[in-house]
Coordinates of C-alpha atoms and ligand atoms in Angstrom, one line a residue:
X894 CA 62.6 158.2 92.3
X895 CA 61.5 155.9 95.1
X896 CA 64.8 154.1 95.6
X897 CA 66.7 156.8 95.4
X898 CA 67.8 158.5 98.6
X899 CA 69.6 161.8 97.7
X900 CA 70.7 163.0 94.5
X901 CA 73.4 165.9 93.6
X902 CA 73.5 167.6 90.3
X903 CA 75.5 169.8 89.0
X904 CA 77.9 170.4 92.3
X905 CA 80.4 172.5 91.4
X906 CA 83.1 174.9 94.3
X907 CA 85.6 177.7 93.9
X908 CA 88.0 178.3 97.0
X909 CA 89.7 181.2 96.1
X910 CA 91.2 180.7 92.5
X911 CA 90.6 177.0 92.6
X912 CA 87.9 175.1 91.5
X913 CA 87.8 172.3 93.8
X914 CA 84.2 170.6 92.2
X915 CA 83.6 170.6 88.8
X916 CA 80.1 169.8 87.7
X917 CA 80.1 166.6 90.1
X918 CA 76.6 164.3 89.8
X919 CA 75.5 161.2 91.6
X920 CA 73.0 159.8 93.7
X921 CA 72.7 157.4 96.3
X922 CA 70.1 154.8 96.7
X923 CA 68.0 154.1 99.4
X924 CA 69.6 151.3 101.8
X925 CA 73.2 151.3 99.8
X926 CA 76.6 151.8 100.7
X927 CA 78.0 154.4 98.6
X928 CA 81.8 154.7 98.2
X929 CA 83.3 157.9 97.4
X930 CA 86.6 157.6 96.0
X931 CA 89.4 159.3 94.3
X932 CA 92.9 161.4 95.2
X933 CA 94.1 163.5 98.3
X934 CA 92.3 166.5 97.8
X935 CA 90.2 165.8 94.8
X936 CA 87.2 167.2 96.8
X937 CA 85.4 164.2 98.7
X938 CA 85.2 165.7 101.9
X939 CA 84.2 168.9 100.5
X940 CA 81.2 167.2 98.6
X941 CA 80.4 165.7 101.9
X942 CA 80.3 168.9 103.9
X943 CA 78.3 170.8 100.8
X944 CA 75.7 168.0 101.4
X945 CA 75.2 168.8 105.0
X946 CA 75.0 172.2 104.9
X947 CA 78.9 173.6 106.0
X948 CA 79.6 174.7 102.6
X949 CA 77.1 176.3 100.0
X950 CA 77.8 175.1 96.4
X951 CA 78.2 177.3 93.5
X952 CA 74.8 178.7 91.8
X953 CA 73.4 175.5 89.4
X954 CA 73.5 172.8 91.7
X955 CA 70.4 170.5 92.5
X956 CA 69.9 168.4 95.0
X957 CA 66.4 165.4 95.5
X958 CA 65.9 163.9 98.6
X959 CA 63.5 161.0 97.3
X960 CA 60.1 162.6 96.8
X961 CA 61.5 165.7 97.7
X962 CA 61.6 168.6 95.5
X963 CA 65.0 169.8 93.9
X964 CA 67.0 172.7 95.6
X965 CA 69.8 174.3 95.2
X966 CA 71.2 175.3 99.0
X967 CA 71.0 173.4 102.3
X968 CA 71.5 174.6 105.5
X969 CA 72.7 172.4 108.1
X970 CA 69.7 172.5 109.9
X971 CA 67.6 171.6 106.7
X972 CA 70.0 168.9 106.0
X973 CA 68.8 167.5 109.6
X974 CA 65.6 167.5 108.9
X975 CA 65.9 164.9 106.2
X976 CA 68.0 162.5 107.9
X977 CA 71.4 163.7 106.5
X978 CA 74.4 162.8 109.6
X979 CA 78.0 162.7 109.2
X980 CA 80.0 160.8 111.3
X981 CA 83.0 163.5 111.4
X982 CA 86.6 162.2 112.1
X983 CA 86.7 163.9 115.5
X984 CA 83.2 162.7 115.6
X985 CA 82.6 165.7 117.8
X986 CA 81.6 164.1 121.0
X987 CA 81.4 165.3 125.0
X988 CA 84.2 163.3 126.4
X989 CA 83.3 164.9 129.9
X990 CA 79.5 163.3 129.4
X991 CA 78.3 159.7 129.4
X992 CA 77.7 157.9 126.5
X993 CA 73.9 158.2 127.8
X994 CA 74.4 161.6 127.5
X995 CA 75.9 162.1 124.2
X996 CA 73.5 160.2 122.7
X997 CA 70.4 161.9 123.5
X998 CA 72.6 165.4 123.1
X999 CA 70.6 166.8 120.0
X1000 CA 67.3 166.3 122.1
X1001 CA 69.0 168.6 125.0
X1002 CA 69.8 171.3 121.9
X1003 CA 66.4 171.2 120.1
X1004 CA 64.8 171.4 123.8
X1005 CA 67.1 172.9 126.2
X1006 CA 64.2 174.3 128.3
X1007 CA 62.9 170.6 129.1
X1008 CA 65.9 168.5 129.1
X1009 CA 65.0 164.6 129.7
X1010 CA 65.7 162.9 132.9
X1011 CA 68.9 160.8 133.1
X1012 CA 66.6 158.1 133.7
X1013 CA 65.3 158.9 130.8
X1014 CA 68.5 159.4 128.6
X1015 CA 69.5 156.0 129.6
X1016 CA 67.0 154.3 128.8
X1017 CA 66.6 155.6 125.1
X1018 CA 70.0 155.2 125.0
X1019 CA 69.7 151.4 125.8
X1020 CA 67.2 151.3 123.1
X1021 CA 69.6 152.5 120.1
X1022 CA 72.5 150.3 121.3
X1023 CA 70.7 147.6 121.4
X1024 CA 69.5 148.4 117.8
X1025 CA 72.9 149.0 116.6
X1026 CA 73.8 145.5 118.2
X1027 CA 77.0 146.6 120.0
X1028 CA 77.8 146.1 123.8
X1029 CA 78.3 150.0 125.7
X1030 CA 77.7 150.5 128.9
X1031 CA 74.8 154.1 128.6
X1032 CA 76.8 155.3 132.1
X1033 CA 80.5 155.5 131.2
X1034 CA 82.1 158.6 130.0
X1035 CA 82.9 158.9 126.7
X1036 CA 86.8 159.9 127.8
X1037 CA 87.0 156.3 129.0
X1038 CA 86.3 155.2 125.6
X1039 CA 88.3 153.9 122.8
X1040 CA 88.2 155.5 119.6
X1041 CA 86.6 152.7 118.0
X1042 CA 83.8 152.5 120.8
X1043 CA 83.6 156.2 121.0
X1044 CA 83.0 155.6 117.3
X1045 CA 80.0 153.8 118.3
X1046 CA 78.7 156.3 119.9
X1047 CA 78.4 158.8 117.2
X1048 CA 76.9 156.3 115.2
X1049 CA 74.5 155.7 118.0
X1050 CA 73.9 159.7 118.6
X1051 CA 73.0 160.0 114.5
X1052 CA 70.7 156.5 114.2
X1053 CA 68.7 158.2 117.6
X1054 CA 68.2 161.9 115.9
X1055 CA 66.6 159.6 113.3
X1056 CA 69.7 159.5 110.6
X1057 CA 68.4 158.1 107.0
X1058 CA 71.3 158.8 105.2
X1059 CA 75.0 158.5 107.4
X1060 CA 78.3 160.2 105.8
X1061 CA 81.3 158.3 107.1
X1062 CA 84.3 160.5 105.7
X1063 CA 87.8 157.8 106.7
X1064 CA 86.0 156.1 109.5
X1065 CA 88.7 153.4 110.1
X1066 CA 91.7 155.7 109.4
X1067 CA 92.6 155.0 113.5
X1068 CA 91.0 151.8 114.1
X1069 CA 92.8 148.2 114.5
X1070 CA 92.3 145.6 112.5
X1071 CA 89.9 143.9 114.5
X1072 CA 88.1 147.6 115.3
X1073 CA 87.7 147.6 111.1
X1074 CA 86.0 144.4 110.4
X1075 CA 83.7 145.6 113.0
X1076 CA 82.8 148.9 111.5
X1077 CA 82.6 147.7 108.2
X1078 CA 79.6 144.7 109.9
X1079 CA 77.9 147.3 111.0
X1080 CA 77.7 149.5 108.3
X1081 CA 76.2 146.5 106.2
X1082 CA 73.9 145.8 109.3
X1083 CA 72.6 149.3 109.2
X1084 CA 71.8 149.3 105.1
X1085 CA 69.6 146.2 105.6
X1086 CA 67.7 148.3 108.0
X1087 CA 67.3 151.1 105.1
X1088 CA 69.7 153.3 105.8
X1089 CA 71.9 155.2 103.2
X1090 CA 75.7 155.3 103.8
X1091 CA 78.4 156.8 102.1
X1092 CA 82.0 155.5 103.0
X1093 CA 85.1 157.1 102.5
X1094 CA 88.3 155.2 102.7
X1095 CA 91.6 155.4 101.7
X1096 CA 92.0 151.1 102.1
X1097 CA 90.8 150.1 98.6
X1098 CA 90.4 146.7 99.8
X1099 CA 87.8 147.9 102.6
X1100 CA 85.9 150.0 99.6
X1101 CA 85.1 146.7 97.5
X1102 CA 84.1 144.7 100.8
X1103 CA 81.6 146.9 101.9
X1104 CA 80.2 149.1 99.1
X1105 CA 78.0 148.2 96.3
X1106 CA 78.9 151.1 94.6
X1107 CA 81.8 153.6 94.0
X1108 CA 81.7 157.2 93.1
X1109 CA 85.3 158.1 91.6
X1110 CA 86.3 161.5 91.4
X1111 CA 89.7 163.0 90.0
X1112 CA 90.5 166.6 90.7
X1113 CA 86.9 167.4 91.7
X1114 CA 85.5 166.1 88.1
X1115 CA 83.4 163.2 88.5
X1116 CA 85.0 159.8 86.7
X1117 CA 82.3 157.9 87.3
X1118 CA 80.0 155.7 89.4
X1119 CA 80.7 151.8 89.1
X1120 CA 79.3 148.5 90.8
X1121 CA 82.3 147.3 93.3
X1122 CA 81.0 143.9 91.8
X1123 CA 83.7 142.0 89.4
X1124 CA 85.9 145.6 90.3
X1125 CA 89.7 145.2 91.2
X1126 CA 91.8 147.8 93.3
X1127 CA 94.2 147.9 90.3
X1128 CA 91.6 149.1 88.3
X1129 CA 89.6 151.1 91.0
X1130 CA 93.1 152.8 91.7
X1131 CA 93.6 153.5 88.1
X1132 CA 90.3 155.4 88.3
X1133 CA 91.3 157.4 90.5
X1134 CA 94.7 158.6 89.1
X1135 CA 94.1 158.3 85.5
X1136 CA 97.4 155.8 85.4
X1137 CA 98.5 152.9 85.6
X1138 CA 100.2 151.9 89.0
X1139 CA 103.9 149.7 88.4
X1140 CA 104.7 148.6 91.9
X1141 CA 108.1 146.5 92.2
X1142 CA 109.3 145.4 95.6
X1143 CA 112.4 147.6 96.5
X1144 CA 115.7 145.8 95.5
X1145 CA 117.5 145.3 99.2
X1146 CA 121.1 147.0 98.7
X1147 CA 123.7 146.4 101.4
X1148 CA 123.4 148.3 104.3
X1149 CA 126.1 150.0 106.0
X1150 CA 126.9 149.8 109.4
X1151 CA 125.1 150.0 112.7
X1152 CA 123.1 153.6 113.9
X1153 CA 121.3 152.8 116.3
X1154 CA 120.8 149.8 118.5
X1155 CA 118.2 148.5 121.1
X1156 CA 119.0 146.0 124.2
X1157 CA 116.5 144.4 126.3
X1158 CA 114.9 147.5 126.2
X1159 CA 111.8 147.5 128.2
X1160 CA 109.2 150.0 129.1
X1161 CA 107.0 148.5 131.7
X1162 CA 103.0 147.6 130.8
X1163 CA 104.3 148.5 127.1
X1164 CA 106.6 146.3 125.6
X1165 CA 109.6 144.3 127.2
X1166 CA 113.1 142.9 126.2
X1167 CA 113.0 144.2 122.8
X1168 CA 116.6 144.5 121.1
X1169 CA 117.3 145.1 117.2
X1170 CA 120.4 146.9 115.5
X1171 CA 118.9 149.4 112.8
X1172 CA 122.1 150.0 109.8
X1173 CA 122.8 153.0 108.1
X1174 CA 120.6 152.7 104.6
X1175 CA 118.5 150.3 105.9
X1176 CA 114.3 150.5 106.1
X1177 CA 113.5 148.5 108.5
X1178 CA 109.5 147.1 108.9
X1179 CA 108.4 147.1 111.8
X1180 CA 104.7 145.3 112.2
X1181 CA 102.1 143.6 114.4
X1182 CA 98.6 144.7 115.2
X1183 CA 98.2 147.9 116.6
X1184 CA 98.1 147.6 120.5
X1185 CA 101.2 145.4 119.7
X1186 CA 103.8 148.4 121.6
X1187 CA 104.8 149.5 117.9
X1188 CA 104.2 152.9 118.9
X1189 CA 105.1 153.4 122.4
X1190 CA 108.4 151.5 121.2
X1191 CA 108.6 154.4 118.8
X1192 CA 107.9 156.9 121.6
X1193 CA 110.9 155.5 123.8
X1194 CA 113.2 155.9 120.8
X1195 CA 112.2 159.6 120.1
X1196 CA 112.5 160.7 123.6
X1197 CA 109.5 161.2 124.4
X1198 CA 108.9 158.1 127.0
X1199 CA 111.8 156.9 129.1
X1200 CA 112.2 152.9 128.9
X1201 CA 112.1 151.4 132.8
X1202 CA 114.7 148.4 131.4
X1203 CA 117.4 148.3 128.8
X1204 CA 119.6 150.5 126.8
X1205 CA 119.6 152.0 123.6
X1206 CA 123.2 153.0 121.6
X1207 CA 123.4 155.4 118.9
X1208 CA 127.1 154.9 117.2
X1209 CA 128.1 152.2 119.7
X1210 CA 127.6 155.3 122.4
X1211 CA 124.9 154.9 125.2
X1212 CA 121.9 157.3 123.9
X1213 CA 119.8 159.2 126.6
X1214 CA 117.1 160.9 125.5
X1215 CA 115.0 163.0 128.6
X1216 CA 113.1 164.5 125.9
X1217 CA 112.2 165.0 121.6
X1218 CA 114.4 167.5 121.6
X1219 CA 116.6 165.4 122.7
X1220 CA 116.2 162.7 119.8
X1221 CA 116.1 165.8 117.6
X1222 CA 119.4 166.8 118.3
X1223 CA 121.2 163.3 118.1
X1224 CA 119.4 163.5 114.3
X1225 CA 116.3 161.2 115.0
X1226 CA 113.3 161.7 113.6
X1227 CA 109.8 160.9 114.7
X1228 CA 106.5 160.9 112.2
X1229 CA 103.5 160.4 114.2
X1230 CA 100.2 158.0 113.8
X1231 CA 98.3 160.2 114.9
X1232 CA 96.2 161.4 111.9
X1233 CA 94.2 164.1 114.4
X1234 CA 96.4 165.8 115.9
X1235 CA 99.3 165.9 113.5
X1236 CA 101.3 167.8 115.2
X1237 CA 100.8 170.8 112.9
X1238 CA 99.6 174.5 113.7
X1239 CA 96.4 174.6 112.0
X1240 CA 95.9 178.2 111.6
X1241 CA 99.6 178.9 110.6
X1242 CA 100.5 179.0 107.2
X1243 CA 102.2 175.8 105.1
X1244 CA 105.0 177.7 104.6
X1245 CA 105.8 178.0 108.5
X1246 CA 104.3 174.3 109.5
X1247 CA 106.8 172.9 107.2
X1248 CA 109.9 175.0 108.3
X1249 CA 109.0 175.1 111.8
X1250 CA 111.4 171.9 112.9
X1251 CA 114.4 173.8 111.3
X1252 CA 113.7 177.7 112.0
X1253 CA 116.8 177.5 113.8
X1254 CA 119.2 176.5 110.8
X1255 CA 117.2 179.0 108.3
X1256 CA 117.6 182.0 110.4
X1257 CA 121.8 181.1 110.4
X1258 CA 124.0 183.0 109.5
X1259 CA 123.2 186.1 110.8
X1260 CA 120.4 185.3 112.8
X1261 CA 117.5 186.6 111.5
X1262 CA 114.4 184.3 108.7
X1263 CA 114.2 185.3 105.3
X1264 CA 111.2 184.7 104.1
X1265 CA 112.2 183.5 101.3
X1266 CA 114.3 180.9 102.2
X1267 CA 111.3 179.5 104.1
X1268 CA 109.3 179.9 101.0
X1269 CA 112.7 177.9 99.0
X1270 CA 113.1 174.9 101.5
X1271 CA 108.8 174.8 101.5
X1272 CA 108.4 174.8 97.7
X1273 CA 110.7 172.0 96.8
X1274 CA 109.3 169.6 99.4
X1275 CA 105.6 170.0 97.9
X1276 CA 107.0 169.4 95.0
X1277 CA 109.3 166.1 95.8
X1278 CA 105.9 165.3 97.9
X1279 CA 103.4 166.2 95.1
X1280 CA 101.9 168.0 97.9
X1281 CA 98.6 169.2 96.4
X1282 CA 98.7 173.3 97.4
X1283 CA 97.2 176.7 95.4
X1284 CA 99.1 178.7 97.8
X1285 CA 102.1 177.9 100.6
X1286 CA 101.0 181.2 102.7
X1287 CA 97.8 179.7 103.1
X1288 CA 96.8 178.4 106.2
X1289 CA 97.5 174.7 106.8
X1290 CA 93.7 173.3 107.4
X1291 CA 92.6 174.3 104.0
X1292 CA 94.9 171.7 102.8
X1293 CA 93.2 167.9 102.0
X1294 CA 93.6 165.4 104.8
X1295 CA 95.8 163.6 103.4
X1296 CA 97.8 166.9 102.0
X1297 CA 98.5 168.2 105.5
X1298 CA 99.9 164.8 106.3
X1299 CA 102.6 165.4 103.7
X1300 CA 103.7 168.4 105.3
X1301 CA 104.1 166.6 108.2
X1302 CA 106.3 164.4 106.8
X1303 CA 108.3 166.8 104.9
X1304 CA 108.4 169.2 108.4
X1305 CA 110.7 166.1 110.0
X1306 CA 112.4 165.3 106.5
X1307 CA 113.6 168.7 106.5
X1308 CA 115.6 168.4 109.6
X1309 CA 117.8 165.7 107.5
X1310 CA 117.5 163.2 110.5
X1311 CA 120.2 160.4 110.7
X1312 CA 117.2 158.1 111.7
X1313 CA 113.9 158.6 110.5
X1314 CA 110.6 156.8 112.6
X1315 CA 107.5 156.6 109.9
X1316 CA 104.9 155.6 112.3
X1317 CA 101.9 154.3 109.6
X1318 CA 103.0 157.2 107.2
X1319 CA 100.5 156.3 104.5
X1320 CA 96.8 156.0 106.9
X1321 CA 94.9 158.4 104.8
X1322 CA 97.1 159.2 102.0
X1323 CA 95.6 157.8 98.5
X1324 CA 97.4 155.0 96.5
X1325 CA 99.0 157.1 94.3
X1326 CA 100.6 159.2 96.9
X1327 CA 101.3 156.0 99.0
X1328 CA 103.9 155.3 95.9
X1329 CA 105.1 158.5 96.2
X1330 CA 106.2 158.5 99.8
X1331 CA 107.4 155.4 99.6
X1332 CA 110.0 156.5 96.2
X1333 CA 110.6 159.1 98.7
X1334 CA 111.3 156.9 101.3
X1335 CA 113.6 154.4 99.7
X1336 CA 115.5 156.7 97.6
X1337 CA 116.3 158.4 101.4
X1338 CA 117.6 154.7 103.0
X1339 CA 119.6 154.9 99.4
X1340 CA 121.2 158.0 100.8
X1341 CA 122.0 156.3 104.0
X1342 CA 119.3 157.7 106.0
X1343 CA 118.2 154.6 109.1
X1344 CA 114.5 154.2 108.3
X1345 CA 112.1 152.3 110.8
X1346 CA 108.9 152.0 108.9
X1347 CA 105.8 151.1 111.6
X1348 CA 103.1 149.8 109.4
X1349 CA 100.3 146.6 109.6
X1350 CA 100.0 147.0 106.0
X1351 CA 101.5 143.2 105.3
X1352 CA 102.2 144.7 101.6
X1353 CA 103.5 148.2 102.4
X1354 CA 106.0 146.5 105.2
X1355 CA 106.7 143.9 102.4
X1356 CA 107.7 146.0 99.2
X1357 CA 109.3 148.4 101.2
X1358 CA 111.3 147.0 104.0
X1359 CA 115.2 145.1 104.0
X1360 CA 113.8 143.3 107.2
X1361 CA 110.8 142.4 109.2
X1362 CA 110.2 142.6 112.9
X1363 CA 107.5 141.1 114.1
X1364 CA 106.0 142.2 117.5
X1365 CA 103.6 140.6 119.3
X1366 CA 101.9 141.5 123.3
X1367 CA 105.2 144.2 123.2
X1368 CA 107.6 140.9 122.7
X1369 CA 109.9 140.5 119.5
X1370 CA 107.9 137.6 118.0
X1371 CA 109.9 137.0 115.1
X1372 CA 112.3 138.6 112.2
X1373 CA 112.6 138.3 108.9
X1374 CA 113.4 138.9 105.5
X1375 CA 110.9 140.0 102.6
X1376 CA 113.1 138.5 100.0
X1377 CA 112.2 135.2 101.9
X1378 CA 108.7 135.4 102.2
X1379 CA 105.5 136.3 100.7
X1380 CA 103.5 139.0 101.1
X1381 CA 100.4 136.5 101.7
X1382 CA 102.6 135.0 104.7
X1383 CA 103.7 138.5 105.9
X1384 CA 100.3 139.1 106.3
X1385 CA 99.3 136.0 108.0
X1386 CA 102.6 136.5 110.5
X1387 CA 100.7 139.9 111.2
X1388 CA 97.3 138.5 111.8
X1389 CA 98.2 135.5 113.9
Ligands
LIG2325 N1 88.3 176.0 103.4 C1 89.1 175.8 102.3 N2 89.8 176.8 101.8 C2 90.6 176.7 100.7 N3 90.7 175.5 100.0 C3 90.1 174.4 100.5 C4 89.3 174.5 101.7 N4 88.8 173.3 102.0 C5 89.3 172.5 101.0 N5 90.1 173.1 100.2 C6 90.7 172.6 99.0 O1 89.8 171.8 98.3 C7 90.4 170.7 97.7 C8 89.6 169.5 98.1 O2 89.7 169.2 99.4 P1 89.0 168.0 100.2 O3 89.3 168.1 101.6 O4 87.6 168.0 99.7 O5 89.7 166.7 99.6 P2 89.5 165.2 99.9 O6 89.1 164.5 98.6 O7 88.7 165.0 101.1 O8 91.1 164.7 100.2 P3 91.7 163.7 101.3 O9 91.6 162.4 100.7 O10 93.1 164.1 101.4 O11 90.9 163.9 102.6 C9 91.8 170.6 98.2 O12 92.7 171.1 97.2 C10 91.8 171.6 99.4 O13 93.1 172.2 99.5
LIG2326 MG1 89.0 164.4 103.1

C-alpha cells in the first residue's frame, strides 16, 4: 500500500431523496495526478468535499491514507492532519492581507496566541514561492492580484501547511490561455516532488495533458478509472455520458436584416474603433484571448459601461443605454463570464432565480405572481436545458456548478431578448450539456433571435457561429467565415 496515497471505498450520499454517490471506489497514488471526470452534477465536487471533511458519507464507506488504518468519517481537521488541501474555486483568501500573510494564515489559526513576526511571515513565505517556482512579490495584497496569481497563492498557503495530497475542483474555469498552461506546469512540477493531485476540469483536452489517470463517474456511480495514455476525448466524453457525441457544424442559413450595429465604438483603455452590424438570426463568434476587450465590449453593449467614442444603432435608431435595465428594455440580453458570481441569489429558490428577470410580465394581468406560473415558465426551461434538479423550490446552491449556470442562462432566455450576449456560456458546463446549449442556442438564431457568442474555444466559435470576429489588444483584427476556414486555423487566428 506504499504507493498509494488515499483510498475511498464504498462512498456512497443521500441529499434528501437523492442519492448523489453510489458505492463510488478509487484511489490515488502517491505523486499522481488524478482526474476526476464525468457530468454536471454527477457528484465530483461532493466526493471532493466528503474527502475533506465538509460532508460525512453514508455509513460503509472506508477510507486509507497509505499506512494508515481504514475509517469511515473525517473531520476537516483530521483530514489536515494528513496532508489533505483543496484548492476551492473562491480559493478562500484575505484580499485585505498580503500574500505573506495569507500564506502563513493557518499558522496564525493553529497559534493565534503567538503569531509570527512579519519578518518572519515573509520570509517563509519566500521560501514556498521559491519552491513552487513562480515569481510573487510576499508584500503585495492579495486584492492587487489576478485570479490566476491569487491562484498561486492558495497553492502556496496549502504546499506551506505541509499539503501531500491537493484537490483542485475547476482550477482553470477563469484563467486565460496563457494563465492555463501555467497551472497545468505546475501541477506536474508539484507531482515530481511527491505530491498527490486530483484535477477537475471541464476542458477534456486539459484532462489528458495533465493526468495520468482518470476517474469517470456518471450519476454518482463510478464508470471507471482509466490510464489518460492512448485515451481520446471522444471516448473519455463517451464515458462520461454513456453516448455517443454526433457533432455537425451548424448549417449557416440566411440572416435577416440588421439589429443592432456598432461604429467606431470606443471605450477608452478597453477596446477602440470597433464597428460590426449583428443580423436578425444570426450567431455571431466573437473571439481572441481573454484580456482581448471581448468582455468589456460586451459590457458597453448591455448598458452597463458607457463607450467614451462611437455609436451603437439598434433598428437603424441611435441606442443609449445609461444602464442594464436599459439594454433590458430595448430586448438585449447579457450572460455573464463570471462563473462566481453568476449573478444568481444563492439562498433563493430555482424557481424564483430563474423568474426573477421577468417577475414583472408573470404578475400581469392583474398584478399579483401565481406561483404557479413561476413554477410553469421554471419547469419547461430545466427541461429544454436538461437542467439536472430533484426539486425547483430548492434553494439555488444545492444545484451542481455547472447546473446553476443553466439557470442563469435560462433566467435571460426567459426575457425573450431580441439580442442575446453569451459571454463563454459553456466554462464549466460538461460536453454533453455544451451540445445542449448550443442546440439551444442555434435553434434560438433559427427563430430570429441576434446572438453574439464570446468564446476562445476555436471549435465552439467554429461549429456554432455564421461569422467570426477576431479581436486583438481591443482592435477588430480580422473577420471571417467558418464555412471558409478550419477549425485548426480558427484556433491558430485565436492564439497568434
Ligand atoms: N447541499 C446540497 N443539498 C442538496 N443537494 C446537493 C447539495 N450539494 C450537492 N447536491 C446535489 O448533488 C449532486 C452532485 O453535485 P456536485 O456538486 O457534486 O456535482 P459536480 O459533479 O461537482 O457537478 P459540476 O460539474 O456541475 O460542478 C447534484 O445533483 C447536486 O444538486
Ligand atoms: Mg462541481
Amino acid at each position: 500500500m506504499g504507493d498509494i496515497a488515499l483510498r475511498a471505498d464504498h462512498v456512497s450520499k443521500v441529499f434528501g431523496h437523492s442519492r448523489v454517490l453510489d458505492d463510488v471506489s478509487f484511489e490515488l497514488r502517491r505523486g499522481e495526478v488524478l482526474c476526476l471526470a464525468g457530468e454536471n452534477g454527477c457528484g465530483k465536487s461532493t466526493l471532493i468535499k466528503i474527502l475533506n471533511g465538509v460532508h460525512a458519507p453514508e455509513a460503509g464507506a472506508v477510507f486509507s491514507f497509505g499506512d494508515d488504518t481504514a475509517i469511515g468519517h473525517i473531520t476537516p481537521r483530521e483530514a489536515r492532519a494528513r496532508g489533505i488541501h483543496v484548492i476551492w474555486q473562491d480559493l478562500a483568501l484575505f484580499a485585505h492581507l498580503s500574500v505573506a500573510e495569507n500564506i502563513v494564515f493557518d499558522d496564525y489559526v493553529a497559534n493565534p496566541m503567538r503569531p509570527l513576526s512579519y519578518r518572519a511571515a515573509r520570509q517563509q513565505a519566500r521560501e514556498v514561492i521559491e519552491r513552487l517556482g513562480v515569481q510573487l512579490d510576499p508584500d503585495t495584497r492579495v486584492e492587487e492580484l489576478s485570479i490566476a496569481r491569487r491562484q498561486l497563492v492558495a497553492i502556496a498557503r496549502v504546499l506551506r501547511a505541509g499539503a501531500r495530497i491537493i484537490f483542485m475542483d475547476e482550477p482553470t474555469a477563469s484563467l486565460t490561455r496563457n494563465e492555463v498552461r501555467t497551472l497545468l506546469d505546475l501541477t506536474r512540477a508539484l507531482s515530481a516532488q511527491g505530491i498527490s493531485i486530483v484535477f477537475v476540469s471541464h476542458r477534456l483536452a486539459e484532462v489528458l495533458a495533465v493526468c495520468q489517470r482518470v476517474t469517470v463517474l456518471r450519476n454518482g456511480k463510478l464508470v471507471g478509472t482509466y490510464p489518460t495514455e492512448g485515451m481520446t476525448q471522444a471516448r473519455l466524453s463517451q464515458l462520461m455520458t454513456g453516448q455517443e457525441l454526433n457533432l455537425v457544424p451548424r448549417q449557416t442559413a440566411p440572416s435577416g436584416e440588421p439589429v443592432l450595429e456598432l461604429r467606431g465604438l470606443s471605450r477608452r483603455g478597453e477596446f477602440e474603433d470597433v464597428s460590426l452590424t449583428l443580423n436578425r438570426g444570426e450567431i455571431l463568434g466573437l473571439t481572441g484571448l481573454l484580456g482581448a476587450g471581448r468582455t468589456e465590449l460586451a459590457h458597453v453593449v448591455f448598458g452597463m459601461t458607457q463607450p467614451t467614442a462611437g455609436e451603437m444603432r439598434m433598428h437603424g435608431k441611435r441606442l443609449t443605454l445609461r444602464s442594464n435595465r436599459d439594454a433590458i428594455r430595448h430586448g438585449i440580453a447579457y450572460v455573464s463570464e463570471d462563473r462566481l458570481n453568476l449573478g444568481l441569489v444563492q439562498s433563493q429558490s430555482i424557481n424564483m432565480n430563474t423568474a426573477v428577470t421577468v417577475l414583472g410580465e408573470l404578475e400581469k394581468p392583474r398584478g399579483f405572481l401565481a406561483p404557479w406560473r413561476v413554477r410553469a415558465l421554471t419547469a419547461e426551461w430545466i427541461r429544454r436545458l436538461g437542467t439536472k434538479v430533484s426539486d425547483a423550490e430548492l434553494a439555488v446552491s444545492s444545484l451542481s456548478g455547472g447546473n446553476q449556470q443553466r439557470v442563469v442562462i435560462a433566467k435571460w432566455l426567459a426575457t425573450k431578448p431580441e439580442v442575446l450576449i453569451l459571454d463563454c456560456p459553456t466554462v464549466g458546463v460538461d460536453i454533453g450539456a455544451k451540445a445542449g446549449i448550443f442546440e439551444i442556442i442555434r435553434q434560438l438564431a433559427d427563430d430570429g433571435m441576434a446572438i453574439i457568442l464570446i468564446s476562445d474555444e476555436a471549435g465552439e466559435i467554429w461549429m456554432n457561429a455564421d461569422r467570426v470576429i477576431v479581436l486583438r489588444e481591443g482592435r477588430v483584427s480580422q473577420e471571417l467565415t467558418p464555412a471558409d476556414t478550419t477549425e485548426e486555423s480558427l484556433e491558430e487566428i485565436i492564439n497568434a
